[in-house]
mmCIF file with all atom_site columns, C-alpha atoms in Angstrom:
data_model
loop_
_atom_site.group_PDB
_atom_site.id
_atom_site.type_symbol
_atom_site.label_atom_id
_atom_site.label_alt_id
_atom_site.label_comp_id
_atom_site.label_asym_id
_atom_site.label_entity_id
_atom_site.label_seq_id
_atom_site.pdbx_PDB_ins_code
_atom_site.Cartn_x
_atom_site.Cartn_y
_atom_site.Cartn_z
_atom_site.occupancy
_atom_site.B_iso_or_equiv
_atom_site.pdbx_formal_charge
_atom_site.auth_seq_id
_atom_site.auth_comp_id
_atom_site.auth_asym_id
_atom_site.auth_atom_id
_atom_site.pdbx_PDB_model_num
ATOM 1   C CA . UNK A 1 1   ? 16.661  -33.876 -47.514 1.00 40.00 ? 1   UNK A CA 1
ATOM 2   C CA . UNK A 1 2   ? 19.265  -32.747 -44.966 1.00 44.00 ? 2   UNK A CA 1
ATOM 3   C CA . UNK A 1 3   ? 18.931  -29.287 -46.476 1.00 43.00 ? 3   UNK A CA 1
ATOM 4   C CA . UNK A 1 4   ? 15.141  -29.348 -45.868 1.00 35.00 ? 4   UNK A CA 1
ATOM 5   C CA . UNK A 1 5   ? 15.508  -30.522 -42.235 1.00 42.00 ? 5   UNK A CA 1
ATOM 6   C CA . UNK A 1 6   ? 18.185  -27.862 -41.574 1.00 45.00 ? 6   UNK A CA 1
ATOM 7   C CA . UNK A 1 7   ? 15.976  -25.157 -43.075 1.00 41.00 ? 7   UNK A CA 1
ATOM 8   C CA . UNK A 1 8   ? 12.978  -26.283 -41.010 1.00 39.00 ? 8   UNK A CA 1
ATOM 9   C CA . UNK A 1 9   ? 15.065  -26.358 -37.810 1.00 41.00 ? 9   UNK A CA 1
ATOM 10  C CA . UNK A 1 10  ? 16.442  -22.882 -38.513 1.00 41.00 ? 10  UNK A CA 1
ATOM 11  C CA . UNK A 1 11  ? 12.950  -21.588 -39.299 1.00 44.00 ? 11  UNK A CA 1
ATOM 12  C CA . UNK A 1 12  ? 11.581  -22.997 -36.026 1.00 39.00 ? 12  UNK A CA 1
ATOM 13  C CA . UNK A 1 13  ? 14.471  -21.414 -34.125 1.00 42.00 ? 13  UNK A CA 1
ATOM 14  C CA . UNK A 1 14  ? 13.814  -17.994 -35.708 1.00 41.00 ? 14  UNK A CA 1
ATOM 15  C CA . UNK A 1 15  ? 10.037  -18.205 -35.104 1.00 41.00 ? 15  UNK A CA 1
ATOM 16  C CA . UNK A 1 16  ? 10.538  -19.303 -31.477 1.00 43.00 ? 16  UNK A CA 1
ATOM 17  C CA . UNK A 1 17  ? 13.021  -16.479 -30.894 1.00 46.00 ? 17  UNK A CA 1
ATOM 18  C CA . UNK A 1 18  ? 10.687  -13.905 -32.407 1.00 46.00 ? 18  UNK A CA 1
ATOM 19  C CA . UNK A 1 19  ? 7.783   -15.203 -30.328 1.00 45.00 ? 19  UNK A CA 1
ATOM 20  C CA . UNK A 1 20  ? 9.857   -15.047 -27.136 1.00 45.00 ? 20  UNK A CA 1
ATOM 21  C CA . UNK A 1 21  ? 11.019  -11.504 -27.939 1.00 48.00 ? 21  UNK A CA 1
ATOM 22  C CA . UNK A 1 22  ? 7.441   -10.442 -28.687 1.00 50.00 ? 22  UNK A CA 1
ATOM 23  C CA . UNK A 1 23  ? 6.153   -11.897 -25.400 1.00 52.00 ? 23  UNK A CA 1
ATOM 24  C CA . UNK A 1 24  ? 8.972   -10.248 -23.446 1.00 51.00 ? 24  UNK A CA 1
ATOM 25  C CA . UNK A 1 25  ? 8.066   -6.895  -25.020 1.00 52.00 ? 25  UNK A CA 1
ATOM 26  C CA . UNK A 1 26  ? 4.381   -7.450  -24.159 1.00 53.00 ? 26  UNK A CA 1
ATOM 27  C CA . UNK A 1 27  ? 5.300   -8.278  -20.554 1.00 54.00 ? 27  UNK A CA 1
ATOM 28  C CA . UNK A 1 28  ? 7.203   -5.003  -20.266 1.00 53.00 ? 28  UNK A CA 1
ATOM 29  C CA . UNK A 1 29  ? 4.169   -3.109  -21.598 1.00 56.00 ? 29  UNK A CA 1
ATOM 30  C CA . UNK A 1 30  ? 1.977   -4.653  -18.880 1.00 57.00 ? 30  UNK A CA 1
ATOM 31  C CA . UNK A 1 31  ? 4.391   -3.774  -16.080 1.00 58.00 ? 31  UNK A CA 1
ATOM 32  C CA . UNK A 1 32  ? 5.054   -0.045  -15.728 1.00 51.00 ? 32  UNK A CA 1
ATOM 33  C CA . UNK A 1 33  ? 8.507   1.079   -14.716 1.00 52.00 ? 33  UNK A CA 1
ATOM 34  C CA . UNK A 1 34  ? 8.349   1.347   -10.899 1.00 52.00 ? 34  UNK A CA 1
ATOM 35  C CA . UNK A 1 35  ? 10.439  4.524   -11.039 1.00 53.00 ? 35  UNK A CA 1
ATOM 36  C CA . UNK A 1 36  ? 7.778   6.177   -13.205 1.00 45.00 ? 36  UNK A CA 1
ATOM 37  C CA . UNK A 1 37  ? 4.724   5.020   -11.237 1.00 52.00 ? 37  UNK A CA 1
ATOM 38  C CA . UNK A 1 38  ? 3.201   7.629   -8.969  1.00 59.00 ? 38  UNK A CA 1
ATOM 39  C CA . UNK A 1 39  ? 2.825   6.079   -5.558  1.00 83.00 ? 39  UNK A CA 1
ATOM 40  C CA . UNK A 1 40  ? 0.785   7.703   -2.885  1.00 95.00 ? 40  UNK A CA 1
ATOM 41  C CA . UNK A 1 41  ? 2.254   8.673   0.433   1.00 97.00 ? 41  UNK A CA 1
ATOM 42  C CA . UNK A 1 42  ? 0.388   7.435   3.488   1.00 98.00 ? 42  UNK A CA 1
ATOM 43  C CA . UNK A 1 43  ? 0.317   8.995   6.921   1.00 98.00 ? 43  UNK A CA 1
ATOM 44  C CA . UNK A 1 44  ? -0.431  7.026   10.065  1.00 98.00 ? 44  UNK A CA 1
ATOM 45  C CA . UNK A 1 45  ? -1.716  9.349   12.779  1.00 98.00 ? 45  UNK A CA 1
ATOM 46  C CA . UNK A 1 46  ? -2.346  8.413   16.396  1.00 97.00 ? 46  UNK A CA 1
ATOM 47  C CA . UNK A 1 47  ? -4.285  10.795  18.632  1.00 97.00 ? 47  UNK A CA 1
ATOM 48  C CA . UNK A 1 48  ? -4.100  10.356  22.382  1.00 97.00 ? 48  UNK A CA 1
ATOM 49  C CA . UNK A 1 49  ? -7.351  11.849  23.607  1.00 96.00 ? 49  UNK A CA 1
ATOM 50  C CA . UNK A 1 50  ? -7.506  13.898  26.761  1.00 96.00 ? 50  UNK A CA 1
ATOM 51  C CA . UNK A 1 51  ? -9.247  11.998  29.589  1.00 95.00 ? 51  UNK A CA 1
ATOM 52  C CA . UNK A 1 52  ? -12.977 11.669  28.898  1.00 95.00 ? 52  UNK A CA 1
ATOM 53  C CA . UNK A 1 53  ? -12.754 13.426  25.510  1.00 96.00 ? 53  UNK A CA 1
ATOM 54  C CA . UNK A 1 54  ? -12.793 10.508  23.026  1.00 96.00 ? 54  UNK A CA 1
ATOM 55  C CA . UNK A 1 55  ? -16.479 10.894  22.087  1.00 96.00 ? 55  UNK A CA 1
ATOM 56  C CA . UNK A 1 56  ? -16.029 14.630  21.493  1.00 97.00 ? 56  UNK A CA 1
ATOM 57  C CA . UNK A 1 57  ? -12.891 13.971  19.424  1.00 97.00 ? 57  UNK A CA 1
ATOM 58  C CA . UNK A 1 58  ? -14.696 11.406  17.288  1.00 97.00 ? 58  UNK A CA 1
ATOM 59  C CA . UNK A 1 59  ? -17.631 13.793  16.850  1.00 97.00 ? 59  UNK A CA 1
ATOM 60  C CA . UNK A 1 60  ? -15.280 16.518  15.623  1.00 98.00 ? 60  UNK A CA 1
ATOM 61  C CA . UNK A 1 61  ? -13.865 14.168  12.978  1.00 98.00 ? 61  UNK A CA 1
ATOM 62  C CA . UNK A 1 62  ? -17.306 12.852  12.020  1.00 98.00 ? 62  UNK A CA 1
ATOM 63  C CA . UNK A 1 63  ? -19.017 16.234  11.839  1.00 97.00 ? 63  UNK A CA 1
ATOM 64  C CA . UNK A 1 64  ? -16.270 18.591  10.666  1.00 97.00 ? 64  UNK A CA 1
ATOM 65  C CA . UNK A 1 65  ? -12.731 17.352  10.115  1.00 98.00 ? 65  UNK A CA 1
ATOM 66  C CA . UNK A 1 66  ? -13.475 14.661  7.535   1.00 98.00 ? 66  UNK A CA 1
ATOM 67  C CA . UNK A 1 67  ? -15.275 17.120  5.251   1.00 98.00 ? 67  UNK A CA 1
ATOM 68  C CA . UNK A 1 68  ? -12.351 19.533  5.542   1.00 98.00 ? 68  UNK A CA 1
ATOM 69  C CA . UNK A 1 69  ? -9.880  16.732  4.778   1.00 98.00 ? 69  UNK A CA 1
ATOM 70  C CA . UNK A 1 70  ? -11.723 16.093  1.515   1.00 97.00 ? 70  UNK A CA 1
ATOM 71  C CA . UNK A 1 71  ? -11.779 19.824  0.731   1.00 97.00 ? 71  UNK A CA 1
ATOM 72  C CA . UNK A 1 72  ? -7.988  19.994  1.151   1.00 98.00 ? 72  UNK A CA 1
ATOM 73  C CA . UNK A 1 73  ? -7.059  16.845  -0.806  1.00 97.00 ? 73  UNK A CA 1
ATOM 74  C CA . UNK A 1 74  ? -6.511  14.523  2.143   1.00 98.00 ? 74  UNK A CA 1
ATOM 75  C CA . UNK A 1 75  ? -7.817  11.050  1.291   1.00 98.00 ? 75  UNK A CA 1
ATOM 76  C CA . UNK A 1 76  ? -9.125  9.123   4.277   1.00 98.00 ? 76  UNK A CA 1
ATOM 77  C CA . UNK A 1 77  ? -8.186  5.428   4.281   1.00 97.00 ? 77  UNK A CA 1
ATOM 78  C CA . UNK A 1 78  ? -9.726  4.558   7.646   1.00 98.00 ? 78  UNK A CA 1
ATOM 79  C CA . UNK A 1 79  ? -10.143 5.182   11.375  1.00 98.00 ? 79  UNK A CA 1
ATOM 80  C CA . UNK A 1 80  ? -9.640  2.731   14.226  1.00 98.00 ? 80  UNK A CA 1
ATOM 81  C CA . UNK A 1 81  ? -9.717  2.477   17.993  1.00 95.00 ? 81  UNK A CA 1
ATOM 82  C CA . UNK A 1 82  ? -7.810  -0.041  20.054  1.00 92.00 ? 82  UNK A CA 1
ATOM 83  C CA . UNK A 1 83  ? -9.774  -3.212  20.887  1.00 94.00 ? 83  UNK A CA 1
ATOM 84  C CA . UNK A 1 84  ? -8.531  -2.974  24.473  1.00 92.00 ? 84  UNK A CA 1
ATOM 85  C CA . UNK A 1 85  ? -11.286 -1.097  26.324  1.00 88.00 ? 85  UNK A CA 1
ATOM 86  C CA . UNK A 1 86  ? -8.976  1.285   28.190  1.00 88.00 ? 86  UNK A CA 1
ATOM 87  C CA . UNK A 1 87  ? -6.820  2.067   25.149  1.00 89.00 ? 87  UNK A CA 1
ATOM 88  C CA . UNK A 1 88  ? -9.938  2.343   22.975  1.00 89.00 ? 88  UNK A CA 1
ATOM 89  C CA . UNK A 1 89  ? -11.153 5.208   25.168  1.00 93.00 ? 89  UNK A CA 1
ATOM 90  C CA . UNK A 1 90  ? -7.836  7.011   24.842  1.00 95.00 ? 90  UNK A CA 1
ATOM 91  C CA . UNK A 1 91  ? -6.459  6.347   21.364  1.00 97.00 ? 91  UNK A CA 1
ATOM 92  C CA . UNK A 1 92  ? -7.800  7.176   17.899  1.00 97.00 ? 92  UNK A CA 1
ATOM 93  C CA . UNK A 1 93  ? -5.754  5.872   14.984  1.00 98.00 ? 93  UNK A CA 1
ATOM 94  C CA . UNK A 1 94  ? -6.232  6.786   11.357  1.00 98.00 ? 94  UNK A CA 1
ATOM 95  C CA . UNK A 1 95  ? -4.516  6.595   7.990   1.00 98.00 ? 95  UNK A CA 1
ATOM 96  C CA . UNK A 1 96  ? -4.754  9.207   5.264   1.00 98.00 ? 96  UNK A CA 1
ATOM 97  C CA . UNK A 1 97  ? -3.126  9.386   1.834   1.00 98.00 ? 97  UNK A CA 1
ATOM 98  C CA . UNK A 1 98  ? -1.751  12.020  -0.512  1.00 98.00 ? 98  UNK A CA 1
ATOM 99  C CA . UNK A 1 99  ? -0.289  12.005  -4.024  1.00 97.00 ? 99  UNK A CA 1
ATOM 100 C CA . UNK A 1 100 ? 3.128   12.996  -2.590  1.00 96.00 ? 100 UNK A CA 1
ATOM 101 C CA . UNK A 1 101 ? 4.834   14.304  0.554   1.00 96.00 ? 101 UNK A CA 1
ATOM 102 C CA . UNK A 1 102 ? 4.783   17.782  -0.971  1.00 97.00 ? 102 UNK A CA 1
ATOM 103 C CA . UNK A 1 103 ? 1.020   17.458  -1.456  1.00 97.00 ? 103 UNK A CA 1
ATOM 104 C CA . UNK A 1 104 ? 0.688   16.359  2.178   1.00 98.00 ? 104 UNK A CA 1
ATOM 105 C CA . UNK A 1 105 ? 2.576   19.419  3.394   1.00 98.00 ? 105 UNK A CA 1
ATOM 106 C CA . UNK A 1 106 ? 0.431   21.684  1.233   1.00 98.00 ? 106 UNK A CA 1
ATOM 107 C CA . UNK A 1 107 ? -2.810  20.028  2.376   1.00 98.00 ? 107 UNK A CA 1
ATOM 108 C CA . UNK A 1 108 ? -1.962  20.348  6.068   1.00 98.00 ? 108 UNK A CA 1
ATOM 109 C CA . UNK A 1 109 ? -0.955  23.987  5.650   1.00 98.00 ? 109 UNK A CA 1
ATOM 110 C CA . UNK A 1 110 ? -4.228  24.818  3.893   1.00 98.00 ? 110 UNK A CA 1
ATOM 111 C CA . UNK A 1 111 ? -6.250  22.758  6.368   1.00 98.00 ? 111 UNK A CA 1
ATOM 112 C CA . UNK A 1 112 ? -4.649  24.510  9.358   1.00 98.00 ? 112 UNK A CA 1
ATOM 113 C CA . UNK A 1 113 ? -5.460  27.918  7.891   1.00 98.00 ? 113 UNK A CA 1
ATOM 114 C CA . UNK A 1 114 ? -9.038  27.103  6.928   1.00 98.00 ? 114 UNK A CA 1
ATOM 115 C CA . UNK A 1 115 ? -11.512 29.360  8.806   1.00 98.00 ? 115 UNK A CA 1
ATOM 116 C CA . UNK A 1 116 ? -14.008 26.473  9.030   1.00 98.00 ? 116 UNK A CA 1
ATOM 117 C CA . UNK A 1 117 ? -11.367 24.342  10.765  1.00 98.00 ? 117 UNK A CA 1
ATOM 118 C CA . UNK A 1 118 ? -10.426 27.125  13.155  1.00 98.00 ? 118 UNK A CA 1
ATOM 119 C CA . UNK A 1 119 ? -14.089 27.562  14.082  1.00 98.00 ? 119 UNK A CA 1
ATOM 120 C CA . UNK A 1 120 ? -14.760 23.816  14.520  1.00 97.00 ? 120 UNK A CA 1
ATOM 121 C CA . UNK A 1 121 ? -11.558 23.418  16.539  1.00 98.00 ? 121 UNK A CA 1
ATOM 122 C CA . UNK A 1 122 ? -12.391 26.322  18.863  1.00 98.00 ? 122 UNK A CA 1
ATOM 123 C CA . UNK A 1 123 ? -15.994 25.205  19.382  1.00 97.00 ? 123 UNK A CA 1
ATOM 124 C CA . UNK A 1 124 ? -15.019 21.591  20.073  1.00 97.00 ? 124 UNK A CA 1
ATOM 125 C CA . UNK A 1 125 ? -12.463 22.655  22.682  1.00 97.00 ? 125 UNK A CA 1
ATOM 126 C CA . UNK A 1 126 ? -14.527 25.243  24.551  1.00 97.00 ? 126 UNK A CA 1
ATOM 127 C CA . UNK A 1 127 ? -14.632 22.800  27.518  1.00 94.00 ? 127 UNK A CA 1
ATOM 128 C CA . UNK A 1 128 ? -10.966 21.836  27.280  1.00 96.00 ? 128 UNK A CA 1
ATOM 129 C CA . UNK A 1 129 ? -8.449  20.296  24.889  1.00 97.00 ? 129 UNK A CA 1
ATOM 130 C CA . UNK A 1 130 ? -9.541  17.096  23.140  1.00 97.00 ? 130 UNK A CA 1
ATOM 131 C CA . UNK A 1 131 ? -6.072  15.806  22.307  1.00 97.00 ? 131 UNK A CA 1
ATOM 132 C CA . UNK A 1 132 ? -3.061  15.453  24.561  1.00 95.00 ? 132 UNK A CA 1
ATOM 133 C CA . UNK A 1 133 ? -0.581  14.145  22.001  1.00 96.00 ? 133 UNK A CA 1
ATOM 134 C CA . UNK A 1 134 ? -0.464  13.466  18.253  1.00 97.00 ? 134 UNK A CA 1
ATOM 135 C CA . UNK A 1 135 ? 1.957   11.033  16.634  1.00 98.00 ? 135 UNK A CA 1
ATOM 136 C CA . UNK A 1 136 ? 2.518   11.017  12.870  1.00 98.00 ? 136 UNK A CA 1
ATOM 137 C CA . UNK A 1 137 ? 4.431   8.642   10.602  1.00 98.00 ? 137 UNK A CA 1
ATOM 138 C CA . UNK A 1 138 ? 4.681   9.082   6.815   1.00 98.00 ? 138 UNK A CA 1
ATOM 139 C CA . UNK A 1 139 ? 4.913   5.818   4.899   1.00 97.00 ? 139 UNK A CA 1
ATOM 140 C CA . UNK A 1 140 ? 5.672   4.637   1.371   1.00 96.00 ? 140 UNK A CA 1
ATOM 141 C CA . UNK A 1 141 ? 4.022   1.437   0.169   1.00 94.00 ? 141 UNK A CA 1
ATOM 142 C CA . UNK A 1 142 ? 6.275   -1.509  -0.619  1.00 94.00 ? 142 UNK A CA 1
ATOM 143 C CA . UNK A 1 143 ? 6.303   -2.996  -4.110  1.00 92.00 ? 143 UNK A CA 1
ATOM 144 C CA . UNK A 1 144 ? 4.307   -5.975  -2.769  1.00 95.00 ? 144 UNK A CA 1
ATOM 145 C CA . UNK A 1 145 ? 1.708   -3.948  -0.857  1.00 92.00 ? 145 UNK A CA 1
ATOM 146 C CA . UNK A 1 146 ? -1.857  -4.558  -2.025  1.00 93.00 ? 146 UNK A CA 1
ATOM 147 C CA . UNK A 1 147 ? -2.619  -0.874  -1.445  1.00 90.00 ? 147 UNK A CA 1
ATOM 148 C CA . UNK A 1 148 ? -0.597  1.806   -3.175  1.00 89.00 ? 148 UNK A CA 1
#
């Protein structure tokens, strides 16, 4: 009888260990190695519009720039203006994304050389510059960020 109880206990221990090992392996399959996961690179851009030029700046994005961003692999996440009335008339904020920093550099180079961009830029600024200053920050998402 002791032999039977010992065998059953050992069998339960082996089965439990195998089950645990199997579940641990399954968990690893569900969670990709963070070093191997491609994470996009985000860019936060802030445009300080020239006085009285915010509507023209927004029109240039709406009517021209956004289409050219798509053409050159720049993914638009969103555009914002400050809720403060004065700042809202002076500041346009947007976030774009790329597969990598190298892709971002390539996209901006191609965008800047695009004849359609050069034409839209020149036409939109025939009555003066639209932007006084541009600020840019490249960002990597954290491991706990809901957007990657």
